[in-house]
Coordinates of C-alpha atoms and ligand atoms in Angstrom, one line a residue:
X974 CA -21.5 92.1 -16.0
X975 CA -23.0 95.6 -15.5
X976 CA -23.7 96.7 -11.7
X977 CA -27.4 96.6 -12.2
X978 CA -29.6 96.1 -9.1
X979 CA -31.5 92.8 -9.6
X980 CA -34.4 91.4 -7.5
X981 CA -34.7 87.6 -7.8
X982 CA -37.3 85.8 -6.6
X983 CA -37.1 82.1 -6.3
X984 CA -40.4 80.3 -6.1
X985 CA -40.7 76.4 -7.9
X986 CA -41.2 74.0 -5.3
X987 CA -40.8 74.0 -1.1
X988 CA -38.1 77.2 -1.4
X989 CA -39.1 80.5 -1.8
X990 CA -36.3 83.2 -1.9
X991 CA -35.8 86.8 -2.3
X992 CA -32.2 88.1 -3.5
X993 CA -30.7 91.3 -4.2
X994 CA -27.4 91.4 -6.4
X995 CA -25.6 94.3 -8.3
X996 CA -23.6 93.2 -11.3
X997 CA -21.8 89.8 -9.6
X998 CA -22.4 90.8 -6.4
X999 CA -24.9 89.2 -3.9
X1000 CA -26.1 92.0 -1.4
X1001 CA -28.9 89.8 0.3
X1002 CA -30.1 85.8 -0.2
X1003 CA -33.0 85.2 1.8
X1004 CA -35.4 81.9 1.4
X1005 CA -37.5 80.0 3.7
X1006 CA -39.1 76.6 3.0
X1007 CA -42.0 75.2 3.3
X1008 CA -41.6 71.5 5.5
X1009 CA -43.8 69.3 6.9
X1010 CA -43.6 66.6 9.9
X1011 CA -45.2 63.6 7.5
X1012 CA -43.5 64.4 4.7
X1013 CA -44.6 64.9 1.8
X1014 CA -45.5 68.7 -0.6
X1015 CA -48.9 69.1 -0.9
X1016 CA -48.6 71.8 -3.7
X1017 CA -51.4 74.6 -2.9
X1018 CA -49.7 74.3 0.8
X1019 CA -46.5 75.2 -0.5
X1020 CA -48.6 78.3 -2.7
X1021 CA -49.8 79.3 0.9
X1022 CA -46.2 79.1 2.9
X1023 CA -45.0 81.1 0.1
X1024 CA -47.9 83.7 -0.1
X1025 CA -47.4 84.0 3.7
X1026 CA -43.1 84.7 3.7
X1027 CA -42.7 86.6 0.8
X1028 CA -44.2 90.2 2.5
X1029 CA -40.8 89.6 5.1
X1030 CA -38.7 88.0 3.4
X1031 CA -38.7 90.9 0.5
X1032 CA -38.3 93.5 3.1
X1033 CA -35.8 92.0 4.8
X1034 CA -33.9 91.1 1.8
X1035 CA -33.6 95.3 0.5
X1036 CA -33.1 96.1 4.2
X1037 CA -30.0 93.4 4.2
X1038 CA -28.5 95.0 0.6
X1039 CA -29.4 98.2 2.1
X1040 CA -31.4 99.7 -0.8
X1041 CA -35.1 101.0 -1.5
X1042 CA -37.8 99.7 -3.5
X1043 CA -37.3 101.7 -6.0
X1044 CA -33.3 101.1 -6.2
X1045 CA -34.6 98.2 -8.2
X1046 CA -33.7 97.9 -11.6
X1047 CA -34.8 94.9 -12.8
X1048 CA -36.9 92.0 -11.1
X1049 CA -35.7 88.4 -12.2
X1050 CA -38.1 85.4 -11.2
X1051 CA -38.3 81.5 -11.4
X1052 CA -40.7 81.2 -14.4
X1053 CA -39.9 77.4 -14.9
X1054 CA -40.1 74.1 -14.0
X1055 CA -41.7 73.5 -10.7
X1056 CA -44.9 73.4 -9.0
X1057 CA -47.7 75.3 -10.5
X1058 CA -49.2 77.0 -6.9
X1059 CA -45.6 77.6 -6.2
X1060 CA -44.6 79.6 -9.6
X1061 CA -47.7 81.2 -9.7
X1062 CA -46.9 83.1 -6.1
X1063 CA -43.6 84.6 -7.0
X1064 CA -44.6 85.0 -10.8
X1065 CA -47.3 87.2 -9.0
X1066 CA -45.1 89.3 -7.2
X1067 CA -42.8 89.8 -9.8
X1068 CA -45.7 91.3 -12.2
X1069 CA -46.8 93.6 -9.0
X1070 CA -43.1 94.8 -9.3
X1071 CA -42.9 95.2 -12.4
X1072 CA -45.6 97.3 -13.2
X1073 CA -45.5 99.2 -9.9
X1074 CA -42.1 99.7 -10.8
X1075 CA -42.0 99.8 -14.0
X1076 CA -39.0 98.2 -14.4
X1077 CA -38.3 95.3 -16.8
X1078 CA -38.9 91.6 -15.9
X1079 CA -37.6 88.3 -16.7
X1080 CA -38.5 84.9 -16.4
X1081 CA -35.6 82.8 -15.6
X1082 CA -35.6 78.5 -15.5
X1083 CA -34.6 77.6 -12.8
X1084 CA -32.5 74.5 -13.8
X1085 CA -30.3 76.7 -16.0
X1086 CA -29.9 78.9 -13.2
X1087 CA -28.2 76.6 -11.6
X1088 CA -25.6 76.4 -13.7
X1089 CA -25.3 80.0 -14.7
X1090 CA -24.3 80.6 -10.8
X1091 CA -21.8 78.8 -11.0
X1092 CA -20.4 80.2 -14.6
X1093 CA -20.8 83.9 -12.0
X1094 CA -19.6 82.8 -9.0
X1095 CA -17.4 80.4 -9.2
X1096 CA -15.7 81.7 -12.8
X1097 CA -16.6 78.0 -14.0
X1098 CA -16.2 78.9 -18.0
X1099 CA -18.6 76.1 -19.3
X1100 CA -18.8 73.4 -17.1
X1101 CA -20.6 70.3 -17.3
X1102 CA -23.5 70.7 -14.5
X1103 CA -24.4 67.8 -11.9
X1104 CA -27.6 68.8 -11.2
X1105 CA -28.6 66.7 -8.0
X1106 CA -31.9 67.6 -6.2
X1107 CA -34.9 66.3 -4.5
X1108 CA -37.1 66.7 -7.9
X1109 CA -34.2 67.2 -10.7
X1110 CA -31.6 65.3 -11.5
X1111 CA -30.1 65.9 -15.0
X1112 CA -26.4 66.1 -16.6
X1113 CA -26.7 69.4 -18.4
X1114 CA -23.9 71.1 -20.6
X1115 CA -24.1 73.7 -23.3
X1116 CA -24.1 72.9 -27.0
X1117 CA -25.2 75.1 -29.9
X1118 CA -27.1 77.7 -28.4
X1119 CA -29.2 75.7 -25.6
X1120 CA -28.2 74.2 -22.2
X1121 CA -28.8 70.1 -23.4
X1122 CA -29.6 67.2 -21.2
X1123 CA -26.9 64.6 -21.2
X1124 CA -28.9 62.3 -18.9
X1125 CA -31.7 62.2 -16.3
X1126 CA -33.3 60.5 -13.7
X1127 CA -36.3 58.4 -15.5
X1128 CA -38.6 58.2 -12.1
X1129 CA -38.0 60.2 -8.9
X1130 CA -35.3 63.1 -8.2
X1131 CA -31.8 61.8 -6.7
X1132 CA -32.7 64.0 -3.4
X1133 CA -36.1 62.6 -3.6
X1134 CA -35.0 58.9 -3.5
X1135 CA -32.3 60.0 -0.2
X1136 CA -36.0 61.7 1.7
X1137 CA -38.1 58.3 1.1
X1138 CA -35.7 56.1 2.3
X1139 CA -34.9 58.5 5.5
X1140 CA -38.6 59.4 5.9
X1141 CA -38.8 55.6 5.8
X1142 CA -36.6 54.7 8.8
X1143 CA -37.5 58.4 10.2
X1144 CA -34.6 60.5 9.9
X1145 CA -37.3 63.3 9.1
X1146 CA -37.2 65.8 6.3
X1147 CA -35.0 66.5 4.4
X1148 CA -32.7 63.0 5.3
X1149 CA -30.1 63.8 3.4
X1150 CA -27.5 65.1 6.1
X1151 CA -28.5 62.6 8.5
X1152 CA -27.7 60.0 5.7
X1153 CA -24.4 61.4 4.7
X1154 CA -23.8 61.7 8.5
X1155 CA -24.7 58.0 9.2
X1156 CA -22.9 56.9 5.6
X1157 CA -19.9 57.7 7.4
X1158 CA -19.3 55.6 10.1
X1159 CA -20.0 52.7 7.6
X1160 CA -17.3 51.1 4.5
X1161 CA -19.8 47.9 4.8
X1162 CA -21.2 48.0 1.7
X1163 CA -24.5 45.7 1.0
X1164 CA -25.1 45.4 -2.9
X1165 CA -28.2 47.1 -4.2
X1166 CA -29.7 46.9 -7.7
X1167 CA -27.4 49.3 -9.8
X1168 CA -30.2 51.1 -12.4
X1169 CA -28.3 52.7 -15.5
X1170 CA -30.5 52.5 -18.4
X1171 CA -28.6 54.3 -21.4
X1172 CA -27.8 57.5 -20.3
X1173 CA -30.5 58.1 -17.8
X1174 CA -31.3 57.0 -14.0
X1175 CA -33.8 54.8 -12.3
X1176 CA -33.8 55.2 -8.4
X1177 CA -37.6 53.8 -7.8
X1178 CA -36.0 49.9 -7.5
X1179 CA -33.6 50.8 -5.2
X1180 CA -35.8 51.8 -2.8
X1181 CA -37.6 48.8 -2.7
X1182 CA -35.0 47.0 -2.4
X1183 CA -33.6 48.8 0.6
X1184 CA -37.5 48.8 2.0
X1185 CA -37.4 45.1 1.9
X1186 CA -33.6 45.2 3.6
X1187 CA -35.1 46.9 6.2
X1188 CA -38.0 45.1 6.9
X1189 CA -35.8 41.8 7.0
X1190 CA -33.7 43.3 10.3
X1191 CA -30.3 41.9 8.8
X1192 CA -28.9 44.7 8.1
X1193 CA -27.2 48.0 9.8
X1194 CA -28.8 51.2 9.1
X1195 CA -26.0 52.8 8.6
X1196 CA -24.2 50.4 6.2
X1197 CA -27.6 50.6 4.4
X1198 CA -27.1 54.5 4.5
X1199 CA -23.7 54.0 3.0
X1200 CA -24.3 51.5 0.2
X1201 CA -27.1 53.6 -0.7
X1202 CA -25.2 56.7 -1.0
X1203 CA -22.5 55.1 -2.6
X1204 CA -25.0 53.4 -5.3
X1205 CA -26.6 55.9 -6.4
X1206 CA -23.9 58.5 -6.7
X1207 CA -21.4 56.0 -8.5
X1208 CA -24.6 55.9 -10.7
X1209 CA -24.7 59.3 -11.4
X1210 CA -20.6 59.9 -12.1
X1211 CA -20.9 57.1 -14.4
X1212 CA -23.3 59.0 -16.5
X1213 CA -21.4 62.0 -16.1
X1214 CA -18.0 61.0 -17.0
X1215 CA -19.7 59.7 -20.0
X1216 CA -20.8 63.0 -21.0
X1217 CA -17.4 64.5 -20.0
X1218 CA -16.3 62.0 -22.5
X1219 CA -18.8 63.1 -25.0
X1220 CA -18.6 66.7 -25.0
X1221 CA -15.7 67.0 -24.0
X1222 CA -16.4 69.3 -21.7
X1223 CA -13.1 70.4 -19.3
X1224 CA -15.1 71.2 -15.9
X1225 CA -17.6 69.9 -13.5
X1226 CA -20.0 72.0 -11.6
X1227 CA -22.1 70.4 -8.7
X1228 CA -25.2 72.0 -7.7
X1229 CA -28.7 71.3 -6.6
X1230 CA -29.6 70.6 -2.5
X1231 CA -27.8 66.8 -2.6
X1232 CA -24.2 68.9 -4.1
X1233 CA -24.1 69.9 -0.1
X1234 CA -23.8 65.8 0.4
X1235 CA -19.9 65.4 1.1
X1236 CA -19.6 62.0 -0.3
X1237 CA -20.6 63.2 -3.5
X1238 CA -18.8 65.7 -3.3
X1239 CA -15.7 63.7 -2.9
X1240 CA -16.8 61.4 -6.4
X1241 CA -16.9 64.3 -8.3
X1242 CA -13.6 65.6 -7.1
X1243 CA -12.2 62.5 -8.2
X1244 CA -13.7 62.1 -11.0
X1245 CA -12.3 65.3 -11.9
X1246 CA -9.3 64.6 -11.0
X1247 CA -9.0 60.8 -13.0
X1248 CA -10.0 63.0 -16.3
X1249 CA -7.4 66.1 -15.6
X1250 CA -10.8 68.2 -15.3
X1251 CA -11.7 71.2 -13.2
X1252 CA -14.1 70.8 -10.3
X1253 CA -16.3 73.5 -9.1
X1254 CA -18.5 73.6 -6.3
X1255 CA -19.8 76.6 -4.6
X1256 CA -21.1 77.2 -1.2
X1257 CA -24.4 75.1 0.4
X1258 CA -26.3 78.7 0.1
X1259 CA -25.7 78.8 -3.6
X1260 CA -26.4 75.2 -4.1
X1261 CA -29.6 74.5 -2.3
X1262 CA -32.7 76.3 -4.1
X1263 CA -32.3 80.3 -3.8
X1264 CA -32.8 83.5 -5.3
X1265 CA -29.6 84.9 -6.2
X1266 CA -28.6 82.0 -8.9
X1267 CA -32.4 83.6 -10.2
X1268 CA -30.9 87.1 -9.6
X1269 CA -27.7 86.6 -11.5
X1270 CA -29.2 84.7 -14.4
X1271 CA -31.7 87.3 -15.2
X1272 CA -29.2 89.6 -15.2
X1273 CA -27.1 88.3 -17.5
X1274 CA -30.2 87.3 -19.7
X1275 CA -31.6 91.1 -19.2
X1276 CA -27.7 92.2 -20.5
X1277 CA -28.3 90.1 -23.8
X1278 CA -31.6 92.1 -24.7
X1279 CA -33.9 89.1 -23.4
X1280 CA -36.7 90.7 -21.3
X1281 CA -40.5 89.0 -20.6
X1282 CA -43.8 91.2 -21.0
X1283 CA -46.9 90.6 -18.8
X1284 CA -48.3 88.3 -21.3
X1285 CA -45.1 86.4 -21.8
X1286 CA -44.6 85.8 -18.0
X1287 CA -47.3 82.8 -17.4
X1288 CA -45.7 80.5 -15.5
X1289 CA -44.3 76.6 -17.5
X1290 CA -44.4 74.2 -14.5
X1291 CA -43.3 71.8 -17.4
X1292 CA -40.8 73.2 -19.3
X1293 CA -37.3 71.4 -20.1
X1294 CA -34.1 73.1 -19.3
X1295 CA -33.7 72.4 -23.8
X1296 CA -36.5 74.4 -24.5
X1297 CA -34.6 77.5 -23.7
X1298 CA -33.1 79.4 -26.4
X1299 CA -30.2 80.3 -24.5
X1300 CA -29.4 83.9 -26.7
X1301 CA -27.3 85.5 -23.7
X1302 CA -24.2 82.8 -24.7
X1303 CA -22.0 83.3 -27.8
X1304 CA -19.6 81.0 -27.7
Ligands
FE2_1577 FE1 -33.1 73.4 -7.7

């Protein structure tokens, strides 16, 4: 990669994030998120959180790389999927930059930039990516010129279903560290509807089902923490070892907010391990929603000749990670 100086700007749901990063090199990774006591993203409040950090965050993100504004290269920004108040905030900014700069732009999706981080940073060479968040969760893996999606959740996002259920028995937002934390002290494991349909995940039962668990006052909270955890992940290696076995792909990337959870963690290790696979998995910062996974895949999208105009740069709240033409790949 060429030592370019790229701004990325993450901006599709409760994150928004400014980076900095020359070539491979992060300089600065700023975010802040939006949160709420009730729970809950009301989408033009996230617009508002957003329109009120970024001023801050973006200085504070070239005064951490130590460079000016106009030591800017290139500006990279979400573009897709996510919430449309969201992507329309840093979309704006990245236009303001672009022409104030005059520097080129590019619209990056943000699934596929979680897997391109780890391709960068971790020197994964074409790994199969768990992507496990509070709205995504997909099996995604390269094939003929386009990141494809092995298998993904058919309701809510894997992060999501961990928030209800917390926000439920009020472990506040988001639950997911105070589940894996309570998970731990538990091996008691209460059986829970188990929702593979084909390749794809159904989490909406389960959380009825735990609902109703609770409600009855038979069971532990943190054995229902546990079985949980260990339900729905064991759910989501299943699918994944199947497209391991598929593709035949040789590596595993985690990513997305619930890779931080350590029980997963630990699956996909041995998963990896059972199939004589690698297993990647880079730190929380690069895992979680943030800017420089936006940085880095612009940059290496910007490198290919790929570039977005002003016209071209409306934001696709909707758009599937196989949509993209992925042209910066030639193998
Ligand atoms: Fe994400």
């Amino acid at each position: 990669m060429k030592s370019k100086t790229i701004l990325g700007i993450e901006s599709t749901a409760h994150t928004f994030g400014i980076a900095v990063t020359q070539g491979k090199k992060v300089l600065s990774n700023l975010r802040d998120s939006y949160t709420t006591e009730e729970g809950g993203m009301i989408p033009f409040k996230v617009g508002e959180h957003h329109l009120k950090v970024f001023i801050d965050l973006f200085q504070k993100a070239l005064g951490n790389a130590k460079i000016k504004i106009k030591d800017i290269d290139a500006i990279a920004f979400s573009q897709s999927p996510g919430l449309g108040p969201a992507l329309r905030i840093g979309a704006t900014l990245a236009r303001s930059l672009h022409l104030l700069l005059k520097k080129p732009m590019v619209g990056v999706n943000h699934c596929i930039a979680h897997l391109e981080i780890g391709r960068i940073l971790a020197d994964a060479k074409d790994p199969i990516l768990v992507y496990a968040s509070g709205a995504n969760t997909q099996i995604i893996a390269y094939d003929e010129n386009k990141y494809r999606i092995f298998g993904e959740t058919l309701d809510i996002g894997i992060g999501n279903f961990l928030d209800s259920f917390g926000r439920y028995v009020g472990l506040g937002f988001p639950a997911g560290p105070e589940i894996d934390k309570l998970a731990q002290n538990s091996k008691n494991y209460i059986e829970l509807p188990y929702n593979v349909k084909g390749m794809d995940l159904v989490f909406g039962g389960i959380l009825t089902n735990l609902r109703q668990k609770l409600q009855s006052k038979e069971y532990e909270l943190k054995d229902l923490c546990y079985s949980a955890q260990e339900t729905v992940f064991a759910m989501l290696m299943e699918v994944t070892e199947r497209a391991i076995a598929h593709t035949g792909k040789k590596e595993i990337l985690l990513g997305g907010g619930v890779a931080c959870n350590s029980r997963l963690q630990e699956m996909a290790r041995i998963l990896a391990k059972e199939r004589g696979i690698k297993y990647y998995i880079l730190p929380n910062e690069y895992n979680v929603d943030n800017a420089a996974m936006i940085a880095l895949t612009g940059a290496l999208m910007l490198e290919s000749g790929v570039s977005t105009s002003i016209a071209e740069s409306i934001v696709k709240p909707y758009e599937r990670t196989d949509e993209v033409v992925v042209s910066w790949r030639n193998d």
